Amino acid sequence: MEKYVIKGGTPLDGEVTIAGAKNAALGILAAAILTDDECIIENVPYVEDTKVLLRAIEALGATVKYIDLHTVSICGKTIDKDNLCVDDEYIRKIRASYYLLGSMLGKFKYAQVALPGGCDIGLRPIDQHIKGFEALGAKVDIVSGGKVVAKADNLIGRHIYMDVVTVGATINIMMAAVLAEGKTTIENAAKEPHIVDVANFLNSMGANIKGAGTDVIRIRGVQRLVGTEYSIIPDQIEAGTFMTMAVATKGNILIKNVIPKHMEAISSKLSEIGATVIEYDDSIRVMADGRMKSTQIKTLPYPGFPTDMQPQMATTLALSSGNSIITESIFENRFKYVNELARMGARIKVEGNSAIITGVEGYTGANLVAPDLRAGAALVIAALAAEGISTIDDIKYILRGYEDFDGKIRALGGQIEIVDNERDEQKFKLRVG
Ligand code: UD1
């Protein structure tokens, strides 16, 4: 099985270019089947999650072509309307399979999708998605084999109040509502940058969505959508991961292809603990020298501090001086990396939904296992900051969301390699000394 082997202790230095936003791409790729015309989507990150979703879209009968590594053409015209069922062993592993519920329901008034998987970071119910579809007039059932079936004679616009702020349900209801009759209002909507990106994509197809990025989204249903060309926004979380990597390794990284406004919650926390963060038009430089100060953080929906940056930030804070507290308010099972970090010398105690961190001077290398996508990235950061050699198993989680993670880190001077056998691991160890 593939794993990372990492020799830490080198400050990362140089430039890195951020890929397109995975979570925006997943919504946009699913939304492309809402028209019979061709959609050309640029800046699609080449990661496992997008590859799996594209395979599922192709299995439905759509024509899917990679024009280049990051540009995808999707034409939904060829979808087999008698077989609107998404289920294979891969799609069950990714969370975003549920976006095909919204887009198929919106287009064909019928969808059958295997219940979503994704990282095990909490309960992750889909009751708000179902509530939204039902409000629009769909009947939703969970049938044997763990499949969600949604069908409707007609979808009619409604006023929908979300009981919790959810990214997935907000995007899904938008997709189901764009071709519905009349006006849909989503109140208490999520405001993440990728909500705005999916709305912009749908509008470029001829949809009429206003208010994305605020907590009230208004959608006026249209008769049909048309083909478009669209470029996905940069990935906020990949950028944040490299920002914390610069700080934890006491390095100096210019992070290119970012929207600095999307990074504000992360930039301001890093500045607060003593890092230098310089914003340019579409890049950010992060530098750190010496030990950082402690702070307190609570994860919140955008524009608050993103839950997807919580493990990377905790890993960085665990090297600062003093005591920090991180409170996780979105997912209840997001501290699984703490035991792994403890084996590297971190001092973190989890109490309820808070991690109480006592900063240590440094980490030492260890053999680690990635518990989920972002926690896996956090362990890579820890290993790069640590003295000595670490290995990280189960990197399949990390590959779901980071494109060429090891290549980008090597270009910054980090010593990391993917190995799949003992001999290559030994060769790496001999080479790095
Ligand atoms: C998305 C992101 C994920 C990120 C999360 C929060 C994708 C593919 N994944 O996940 O990386 O961590 O947003 O920014 O885009 N909830 C309900 N009922 C529902 C739906 C959600 O109670 O029907 C709860 C969840 O348990 C959680 C909170 O709402 O506590 C937020 O979840 P949500 O924003 O929906 O997360 P995802 O869309 O699954």
Short mmCIF file of C-alpha atoms and ligand atoms in Angstrom, two decimals:
data_model
loop_
_atom_site.label_atom_id
_atom_site.label_comp_id
_atom_site.label_asym_id
_atom_site.label_seq_id
_atom_site.Cartn_x
_atom_site.Cartn_y
_atom_site.Cartn_z
CA MET A 1 0.00 0.00 0.00
CA GLU A 2 1.22 3.47 -0.85
CA LYS A 3 2.47 5.70 1.95
CA TYR A 4 4.38 8.93 2.33
CA VAL A 5 7.85 8.84 3.77
CA ILE A 6 9.00 12.22 4.98
CA LYS A 7 12.21 13.60 6.42
CA GLY A 8 11.34 16.73 8.39
CA GLY A 9 13.22 19.70 9.71
CA THR A 10 13.66 21.74 6.51
CA PRO A 11 11.94 25.14 6.34
CA LEU A 12 9.81 25.11 3.18
CA ASP A 13 10.78 27.85 0.79
CA GLY A 14 9.58 28.83 -2.68
CA GLU A 15 6.36 29.11 -4.67
CA VAL A 16 3.33 26.87 -4.96
CA THR A 17 0.36 27.18 -7.31
CA ILE A 18 -3.04 26.28 -5.90
CA ALA A 19 -5.42 24.06 -7.89
CA GLY A 20 -9.13 24.65 -8.49
CA ALA A 21 -11.43 24.24 -5.50
CA LYS A 22 -12.36 20.59 -5.01
CA ASN A 23 -15.63 21.32 -3.26
CA ALA A 24 -16.72 23.83 -5.91
CA ALA A 25 -15.71 21.42 -8.67
CA LEU A 26 -17.85 18.64 -7.23
CA GLY A 27 -20.97 20.83 -7.30
CA ILE A 28 -20.18 22.25 -10.73
CA LEU A 29 -19.43 18.91 -12.41
CA ALA A 30 -22.74 17.52 -11.11
CA ALA A 31 -24.59 20.68 -12.19
CA ALA A 32 -23.27 20.39 -15.77
CA ILE A 33 -25.78 17.64 -16.54
CA LEU A 34 -28.67 20.09 -16.03
CA THR A 35 -28.34 21.01 -19.73
CA ASP A 36 -28.26 18.89 -22.88
CA ASP A 37 -25.56 21.19 -24.26
CA GLU A 38 -21.82 20.82 -23.77
CA CYS A 39 -20.24 22.51 -20.73
CA ILE A 40 -16.51 23.12 -20.67
CA ILE A 41 -15.14 23.45 -17.16
CA GLU A 42 -11.62 24.71 -16.53
CA ASN A 43 -9.41 24.60 -13.45
CA VAL A 44 -10.86 21.24 -12.31
CA PRO A 45 -8.47 19.79 -9.71
CA TYR A 46 -7.15 16.40 -10.81
CA VAL A 47 -7.85 14.59 -7.54
CA GLU A 48 -9.57 11.30 -6.69
CA ASP A 49 -12.90 12.89 -5.69
CA THR A 50 -13.38 14.68 -9.03
CA LYS A 51 -12.21 11.62 -10.98
CA VAL A 52 -14.73 9.39 -9.17
CA LEU A 53 -17.58 11.86 -9.69
CA LEU A 54 -16.75 12.18 -13.39
CA ARG A 55 -16.72 8.40 -13.72
CA ALA A 56 -20.20 8.30 -12.14
CA ILE A 57 -21.46 11.02 -14.50
CA GLU A 58 -20.08 9.02 -17.43
CA ALA A 59 -21.72 5.84 -16.11
CA LEU A 60 -25.07 7.65 -16.29
CA GLY A 61 -24.46 7.96 -20.04
CA ALA A 62 -23.16 11.54 -20.23
CA THR A 63 -20.26 12.25 -22.57
CA VAL A 64 -17.25 13.18 -20.45
CA LYS A 65 -13.91 14.17 -21.97
CA TYR A 66 -10.69 15.47 -20.44
CA ILE A 67 -9.56 18.24 -22.85
CA ASP A 68 -6.42 18.56 -20.75
CA LEU A 69 -5.54 17.57 -17.19
CA HIS A 70 -7.65 20.37 -15.71
CA THR A 71 -10.27 21.02 -18.39
CA VAL A 72 -13.29 18.78 -18.69
CA SER A 73 -16.09 18.71 -21.24
CA ILE A 74 -19.43 17.27 -20.11
CA CYS A 75 -22.47 16.77 -22.31
CA GLY A 76 -25.57 15.48 -20.53
CA LYS A 77 -27.59 14.91 -23.72
CA THR A 78 -26.62 11.26 -23.96
CA ILE A 79 -27.74 10.36 -20.42
CA ASP A 80 -29.89 7.23 -20.36
CA LYS A 81 -33.18 8.48 -18.94
CA ASP A 82 -34.27 4.94 -18.11
CA ASN A 83 -31.31 4.33 -15.87
CA LEU A 84 -30.97 7.33 -13.56
CA CYS A 85 -29.18 5.35 -10.88
CA VAL A 86 -25.78 6.13 -9.40
CA ASP A 87 -24.18 3.33 -7.45
CA ASP A 88 -20.76 1.82 -7.56
CA GLU A 89 -18.21 0.92 -4.94
CA TYR A 90 -16.30 4.18 -5.56
CA ILE A 91 -19.18 6.64 -5.50
CA ARG A 92 -20.25 5.30 -2.12
CA LYS A 93 -16.92 6.53 -0.78
CA ILE A 94 -17.29 10.16 -1.75
CA ARG A 95 -19.51 12.65 -0.04
CA ALA A 96 -20.33 14.63 -3.15
CA SER A 97 -22.23 11.76 -4.78
CA TYR A 98 -25.26 13.48 -3.22
CA TYR A 99 -24.93 16.37 -5.68
CA LEU A 100 -26.19 14.03 -8.39
CA LEU A 101 -29.43 13.77 -6.42
CA GLY A 102 -30.05 17.50 -6.83
CA SER A 103 -28.95 17.74 -10.44
CA MET A 104 -30.77 14.59 -11.67
CA LEU A 105 -33.90 15.51 -9.76
CA GLY A 106 -33.76 19.04 -11.20
CA LYS A 107 -33.29 17.80 -14.76
CA PHE A 108 -35.15 14.48 -14.94
CA LYS A 109 -37.46 14.71 -11.89
CA TYR A 110 -35.98 11.38 -10.81
CA ALA A 111 -32.76 10.36 -9.09
CA GLN A 112 -31.47 7.27 -7.39
CA VAL A 113 -28.12 7.63 -5.64
CA ALA A 114 -26.25 5.43 -3.17
CA LEU A 115 -26.08 7.16 0.21
CA PRO A 116 -22.97 9.29 0.44
CA GLY A 117 -19.83 8.27 2.27
CA GLY A 118 -16.87 10.63 2.60
CA CYS A 119 -14.59 11.22 5.54
CA ASP A 120 -15.73 9.82 8.86
CA ILE A 121 -15.67 13.14 10.71
CA GLY A 122 -19.13 13.00 12.22
CA LEU A 123 -22.70 11.86 11.63
CA ARG A 124 -23.17 13.87 8.41
CA PRO A 125 -26.95 13.45 8.00
CA ILE A 126 -28.73 14.54 4.80
CA ASP A 127 -32.06 15.51 6.38
CA GLN A 128 -31.77 19.12 5.16
CA HIS A 129 -31.21 17.98 1.57
CA ILE A 130 -34.31 15.80 1.83
CA LYS A 131 -36.32 18.56 3.48
CA GLY A 132 -35.45 20.89 0.59
CA PHE A 133 -36.32 18.37 -2.14
CA GLU A 134 -39.61 17.58 -0.42
CA ALA A 135 -40.46 21.26 -0.10
CA LEU A 136 -40.05 21.54 -3.89
CA GLY A 137 -42.58 18.72 -4.32
CA ALA A 138 -40.38 15.62 -4.53
CA LYS A 139 -41.04 12.37 -2.75
CA VAL A 140 -37.85 11.07 -1.17
CA ASP A 141 -37.35 7.51 0.10
CA ILE A 142 -34.40 5.59 1.40
CA VAL A 143 -34.68 2.12 -0.13
CA SER A 144 -32.86 -1.13 0.54
CA GLY A 145 -29.18 -1.16 -0.30
CA GLY A 146 -28.77 2.32 1.18
CA LYS A 147 -30.04 4.26 -1.80
CA VAL A 148 -31.88 7.56 -1.81
CA VAL A 149 -34.65 7.77 -4.38
CA ALA A 150 -36.12 11.19 -5.16
CA LYS A 151 -38.92 11.69 -7.67
CA ALA A 152 -41.43 14.34 -8.59
CA ASP A 153 -44.13 14.95 -11.18
CA ASN A 154 -43.30 18.61 -11.03
CA LEU A 155 -40.94 20.74 -8.99
CA ILE A 156 -42.46 23.97 -7.71
CA GLY A 157 -40.49 26.84 -6.14
CA ARG A 158 -40.98 27.32 -2.40
CA HIS A 159 -39.65 29.17 0.63
CA ILE A 160 -37.19 26.88 2.41
CA TYR A 161 -35.66 27.65 5.78
CA MET A 162 -32.56 25.58 6.55
CA ASP A 163 -32.45 24.39 10.17
CA VAL A 164 -28.64 24.27 10.07
CA VAL A 165 -26.20 26.08 7.82
CA THR A 166 -25.16 23.39 5.37
CA VAL A 167 -22.99 23.71 2.29
CA GLY A 168 -24.15 20.45 0.70
CA ALA A 169 -27.89 21.03 1.14
CA THR A 170 -27.65 24.65 -0.05
CA ILE A 171 -25.93 23.56 -3.29
CA ASN A 172 -28.26 20.60 -3.78
CA ILE A 173 -31.42 22.65 -3.36
CA MET A 174 -30.08 25.31 -5.76
CA MET A 175 -29.55 22.60 -8.38
CA ALA A 176 -33.01 21.10 -7.87
CA ALA A 177 -34.65 24.54 -7.99
CA VAL A 178 -33.09 26.17 -11.06
CA LEU A 179 -35.48 24.42 -13.46
CA ALA A 180 -38.46 24.35 -11.05
CA GLU A 181 -41.60 26.37 -11.71
CA GLY A 182 -41.64 29.73 -9.92
CA LYS A 183 -39.51 31.20 -7.19
CA THR A 184 -37.50 29.38 -4.52
CA THR A 185 -36.02 31.16 -1.53
CA ILE A 186 -33.37 29.42 0.57
CA GLU A 187 -33.05 31.10 3.96
CA ASN A 188 -30.18 30.50 6.37
CA ALA A 189 -28.16 29.37 3.35
CA ALA A 190 -24.44 28.59 3.58
CA LYS A 191 -22.17 31.39 2.27
CA GLU A 192 -18.96 29.52 1.42
CA PRO A 193 -17.03 30.69 -1.69
CA HIS A 194 -17.94 27.45 -3.44
CA ILE A 195 -21.68 28.18 -3.01
CA VAL A 196 -21.08 31.41 -4.94
CA ASP A 197 -19.02 29.55 -7.53
CA VAL A 198 -21.72 26.93 -8.18
CA ALA A 199 -24.34 29.72 -8.40
CA ASN A 200 -22.16 31.65 -10.86
CA PHE A 201 -21.72 28.52 -12.95
CA LEU A 202 -25.49 27.89 -12.99
CA ASN A 203 -26.13 31.54 -13.89
CA SER A 204 -23.65 31.22 -16.75
CA MET A 205 -25.88 28.34 -17.97
CA GLY A 206 -28.87 30.70 -17.96
CA ALA A 207 -30.17 30.13 -14.41
CA ASN A 208 -31.54 33.04 -12.39
CA ILE A 209 -29.96 32.88 -8.92
CA LYS A 210 -29.49 35.96 -6.76
CA GLY A 211 -28.01 36.39 -3.31
CA ALA A 212 -25.46 33.53 -3.32
CA GLY A 213 -22.85 34.47 -0.73
CA THR A 214 -25.50 35.94 1.59
CA ASP A 215 -27.79 33.93 3.81
CA VAL A 216 -30.83 34.37 1.56
CA ILE A 217 -30.62 32.90 -1.93
CA ARG A 218 -33.43 33.62 -4.40
CA ILE A 219 -33.89 31.42 -7.43
CA ARG A 220 -36.35 32.09 -10.22
CA GLY A 221 -36.91 28.88 -12.19
CA VAL A 222 -36.14 28.96 -15.92
CA GLN A 223 -37.39 26.67 -18.72
CA ARG A 224 -34.00 25.42 -19.84
CA LEU A 225 -30.29 25.81 -19.29
CA VAL A 226 -27.62 26.06 -21.99
CA GLY A 227 -23.97 25.09 -22.41
CA THR A 228 -21.22 27.27 -20.98
CA GLU A 229 -17.49 27.65 -20.43
CA TYR A 230 -16.47 28.25 -16.85
CA SER A 231 -13.32 28.34 -14.73
CA ILE A 232 -13.46 27.13 -11.11
CA ILE A 233 -12.18 29.32 -8.24
CA PRO A 234 -8.94 28.41 -6.42
CA ASP A 235 -9.09 26.00 -3.49
CA GLN A 236 -9.31 27.87 -0.18
CA ILE A 237 -8.35 24.81 1.87
CA GLU A 238 -5.38 23.75 -0.24
CA ALA A 239 -4.10 27.35 0.03
CA GLY A 240 -4.70 27.37 3.80
CA THR A 241 -2.86 24.06 4.11
CA PHE A 242 0.27 25.52 2.46
CA MET A 243 -0.05 28.68 4.60
CA THR A 244 0.05 26.64 7.80
CA MET A 245 2.82 24.48 6.33
CA ALA A 246 4.94 27.64 5.88
CA VAL A 247 4.38 28.57 9.52
CA ALA A 248 4.88 25.11 11.04
CA THR A 249 8.17 24.58 9.16
CA LYS A 250 9.30 28.20 9.81
CA GLY A 251 9.48 28.70 6.08
CA ASN A 252 8.64 31.29 3.44
CA ILE A 253 6.10 30.33 0.78
CA LEU A 254 4.50 32.39 -1.96
CA ILE A 255 1.09 30.80 -2.51
CA LYS A 256 -0.12 31.62 -6.01
CA ASN A 257 -3.57 31.47 -7.61
CA VAL A 258 -5.59 32.32 -4.52
CA ILE A 259 -8.37 34.78 -3.75
CA PRO A 260 -6.99 36.54 -0.62
CA LYS A 261 -10.52 37.55 0.49
CA HIS A 262 -11.41 33.85 0.87
CA MET A 263 -8.39 33.36 3.12
CA GLU A 264 -9.14 36.13 5.63
CA ALA A 265 -10.10 33.92 8.61
CA ILE A 266 -6.89 31.93 8.18
CA SER A 267 -4.64 34.91 7.35
CA SER A 268 -5.79 36.86 10.39
CA LYS A 269 -5.21 33.93 12.79
CA LEU A 270 -1.73 33.33 11.37
CA SER A 271 -0.89 37.05 11.70
CA GLU A 272 -2.26 37.02 15.24
CA ILE A 273 0.10 34.23 16.30
CA GLY A 274 3.10 36.07 14.84
CA ALA A 275 3.49 34.93 11.23
CA THR A 276 4.02 37.45 8.42
CA VAL A 277 1.19 37.29 5.89
CA ILE A 278 1.44 39.55 2.83
CA GLU A 279 -1.51 39.69 0.45
CA TYR A 280 -1.13 40.47 -3.26
CA ASP A 281 -3.87 40.51 -5.93
CA ASP A 282 -3.99 36.77 -6.44
CA SER A 283 -1.28 35.39 -4.19
CA ILE A 284 -0.24 35.40 -0.54
CA ARG A 285 3.22 35.16 0.98
CA VAL A 286 3.48 33.52 4.40
CA MET A 287 6.69 33.65 6.43
CA ALA A 288 7.48 32.55 9.94
CA ASP A 289 10.55 32.94 12.01
CA GLY A 290 10.86 31.27 15.38
CA ARG A 291 8.09 30.13 17.65
CA MET A 292 4.54 31.43 17.26
CA LYS A 293 2.17 32.58 20.01
CA SER A 294 -0.90 30.70 21.17
CA THR A 295 -4.51 31.61 20.34
CA GLN A 296 -8.12 30.46 20.51
CA ILE A 297 -10.13 29.36 17.51
CA LYS A 298 -13.69 28.20 16.93
CA THR A 299 -14.67 26.65 13.60
CA LEU A 300 -17.72 28.26 12.03
CA PRO A 301 -19.49 28.43 8.67
CA TYR A 302 -17.92 30.95 6.23
CA PRO A 303 -16.75 33.65 6.81
CA GLY A 304 -15.70 32.02 10.09
CA PHE A 305 -12.68 29.78 10.51
CA PRO A 306 -13.21 26.70 8.27
CA THR A 307 -13.58 23.30 9.89
CA ASP A 308 -11.53 21.90 6.99
CA MET A 309 -8.52 23.88 8.32
CA GLN A 310 -8.93 22.84 11.95
CA PRO A 311 -6.44 19.91 11.98
CA GLN A 312 -3.75 21.84 10.05
CA MET A 313 -4.09 24.82 12.40
CA ALA A 314 -4.03 22.64 15.53
CA THR A 315 -0.83 21.01 14.26
CA THR A 316 0.69 24.48 13.83
CA LEU A 317 -0.53 25.75 17.22
CA ALA A 318 0.80 22.68 19.01
CA LEU A 319 4.28 24.03 18.19
CA SER A 320 3.58 27.52 19.53
CA SER A 321 4.44 28.78 22.99
CA GLY A 322 1.63 28.77 25.53
CA ASN A 323 -1.82 27.20 25.59
CA SER A 324 -4.28 27.28 22.69
CA ILE A 325 -7.87 26.09 22.46
CA ILE A 326 -9.57 24.96 19.29
CA THR A 327 -13.33 24.41 19.42
CA GLU A 328 -14.90 22.36 16.63
CA SER A 329 -18.50 23.43 16.13
CA ILE A 330 -19.34 21.80 12.77
CA PHE A 331 -18.40 18.11 12.98
CA GLU A 332 -18.26 16.05 16.16
CA ASN A 333 -15.53 13.60 15.20
CA ARG A 334 -12.74 15.78 13.89
CA PHE A 335 -9.97 15.21 16.41
CA LYS A 336 -8.85 11.77 15.29
CA TYR A 337 -5.40 13.06 14.37
CA VAL A 338 -4.69 14.02 17.99
CA ASN A 339 -3.54 10.52 18.98
CA GLU A 340 -1.18 10.46 16.01
CA LEU A 341 0.25 13.89 16.87
CA ALA A 342 0.72 12.77 20.48
CA ARG A 343 3.06 10.06 19.18
CA MET A 344 5.19 12.84 17.71
CA GLY A 345 5.35 14.65 21.03
CA ALA A 346 2.35 17.00 20.81
CA ARG A 347 0.48 17.76 24.02
CA ILE A 348 -3.20 18.00 23.17
CA LYS A 349 -6.16 17.02 25.33
CA VAL A 350 -9.60 16.67 23.80
CA GLU A 351 -12.51 17.63 26.01
CA GLY A 352 -15.90 17.46 24.33
CA ASN A 353 -15.66 19.47 21.13
CA SER A 354 -12.52 21.35 22.19
CA ALA A 355 -8.84 20.55 21.89
CA ILE A 356 -6.71 22.05 24.62
CA ILE A 357 -3.21 22.46 23.30
CA THR A 358 -0.04 22.98 25.31
CA GLY A 359 2.63 24.08 22.87
CA VAL A 360 5.83 22.03 22.60
CA GLU A 361 9.22 23.01 21.15
CA GLY A 362 9.17 20.44 18.37
CA TYR A 363 7.90 17.12 17.01
CA THR A 364 9.84 13.93 16.45
CA GLY A 365 9.24 11.65 13.47
CA ALA A 366 6.88 8.68 13.89
CA ASN A 367 4.96 6.08 11.89
CA LEU A 368 1.50 7.56 11.39
CA VAL A 369 -1.84 6.71 9.80
CA ALA A 370 -3.98 9.35 8.06
CA PRO A 371 -7.45 9.20 9.65
CA ASP A 372 -9.19 11.36 7.01
CA LEU A 373 -8.44 13.91 4.29
CA ARG A 374 -7.65 17.10 6.23
CA ALA A 375 -6.27 15.28 9.25
CA GLY A 376 -3.97 13.46 6.83
CA ALA A 377 -2.74 16.79 5.45
CA ALA A 378 -2.16 17.97 9.01
CA LEU A 379 0.03 14.93 9.70
CA VAL A 380 2.08 15.72 6.58
CA ILE A 381 2.63 19.22 7.99
CA ALA A 382 3.66 17.75 11.35
CA ALA A 383 6.07 15.32 9.67
CA LEU A 384 7.65 18.15 7.64
CA ALA A 385 8.16 20.15 10.84
CA ALA A 386 9.45 17.15 12.84
CA GLU A 387 13.01 16.10 13.53
CA GLY A 388 13.72 12.81 11.78
CA ILE A 389 11.76 10.53 9.52
CA SER A 390 8.02 9.83 9.54
CA THR A 391 5.82 7.58 7.47
CA ILE A 392 2.12 8.21 6.82
CA ASP A 393 -0.13 5.29 5.84
CA ASP A 394 -3.60 5.43 4.27
CA ILE A 395 -2.69 8.33 2.01
CA LYS A 396 -5.69 7.46 -0.16
CA TYR A 397 -7.61 9.99 1.94
CA ILE A 398 -5.12 12.75 1.17
CA LEU A 399 -5.11 11.93 -2.55
CA ARG A 400 -8.88 12.49 -2.60
CA GLY A 401 -8.40 16.21 -2.13
CA TYR A 402 -4.82 17.35 -2.84
CA GLU A 403 -3.40 17.33 -6.35
CA ASP A 404 0.25 16.32 -6.57
CA PHE A 405 0.69 17.09 -2.86
CA ASP A 406 4.10 15.43 -2.63
CA GLY A 407 5.34 17.05 -5.88
CA LYS A 408 4.33 20.53 -4.69
CA ILE A 409 6.05 19.95 -1.33
CA ARG A 410 9.25 18.69 -3.01
CA ALA A 411 9.31 21.84 -5.16
CA LEU A 412 9.37 23.81 -1.87
CA GLY A 413 12.39 21.85 -0.67
CA GLY A 414 10.46 19.34 1.46
CA GLN A 415 11.78 15.79 1.56
CA ILE A 416 8.79 13.58 0.82
CA GLU A 417 8.15 10.61 -1.41
CA ILE A 418 5.36 8.13 -2.09
CA VAL A 419 6.62 4.57 -1.64
CA ASP A 420 4.78 1.27 -1.88
CA ASN A 421 7.40 -1.19 -0.68
CA GLU A 422 9.99 -1.60 2.02
CA ARG A 423 12.92 -1.38 -0.43
CA ASP A 424 11.93 2.07 -1.73
CA GLU A 425 11.34 3.25 1.82
CA GLN A 426 14.86 2.15 2.79
CA LYS A 427 16.31 3.78 -0.33
CA PHE A 428 14.66 7.10 0.63
CA LYS A 429 15.99 6.82 4.18
CA LEU A 430 19.53 6.12 2.96
CA ARG A 431 19.39 9.01 0.52
CA VAL A 432 18.18 11.62 3.03
CA GLY A 433 20.54 10.32 5.70
C1 UD1 B 1 -18.94 20.28 2.98
C2 UD1 B 1 -17.56 20.00 2.49
C3 UD1 B 1 -16.65 19.66 3.65
C4 UD1 B 1 -16.72 20.73 4.73
C5 UD1 B 1 -18.16 21.04 5.11
C6 UD1 B 1 -18.28 22.25 6.05
C7 UD1 B 1 -17.95 19.11 0.28
C8 UD1 B 1 -17.95 17.91 -0.62
N1 UD1 B 1 -17.60 18.90 1.55
O1 UD1 B 1 -19.41 19.07 3.56
O2 UD1 B 1 -15.32 19.54 3.16
O3 UD1 B 1 -16.06 20.27 5.88
O4 UD1 B 1 -18.92 21.34 3.92
O5 UD1 B 1 -17.69 23.36 5.48
O6 UD1 B 1 -18.20 20.21 -0.14
N2 UD1 B 1 -25.96 18.78 8.47
C9 UD1 B 1 -27.20 18.36 8.92
N3 UD1 B 1 -28.12 17.95 7.99
C10 UD1 B 1 -27.87 17.92 6.66
C11 UD1 B 1 -26.61 18.37 6.21
C12 UD1 B 1 -25.67 18.79 7.14
O7 UD1 B 1 -27.47 18.36 10.12
O8 UD1 B 1 -28.76 17.54 5.88
C13 UD1 B 1 -24.94 19.25 9.44
C14 UD1 B 1 -23.67 18.42 9.43
O9 UD1 B 1 -23.77 17.28 10.26
C15 UD1 B 1 -22.66 19.43 9.93
C16 UD1 B 1 -23.17 20.76 9.38
O10 UD1 B 1 -24.53 20.54 9.04
O11 UD1 B 1 -22.70 19.49 11.33
C17 UD1 B 1 -22.44 21.25 8.15
O12 UD1 B 1 -22.42 20.24 7.16
P1 UD1 B 1 -22.35 20.58 5.60
O13 UD1 B 1 -22.01 22.02 5.44
O14 UD1 B 1 -23.56 20.05 4.93
O15 UD1 B 1 -21.12 19.69 5.17
P2 UD1 B 1 -20.95 18.86 3.84
O16 UD1 B 1 -21.72 19.49 2.72
O17 UD1 B 1 -21.15 17.43 4.14
#
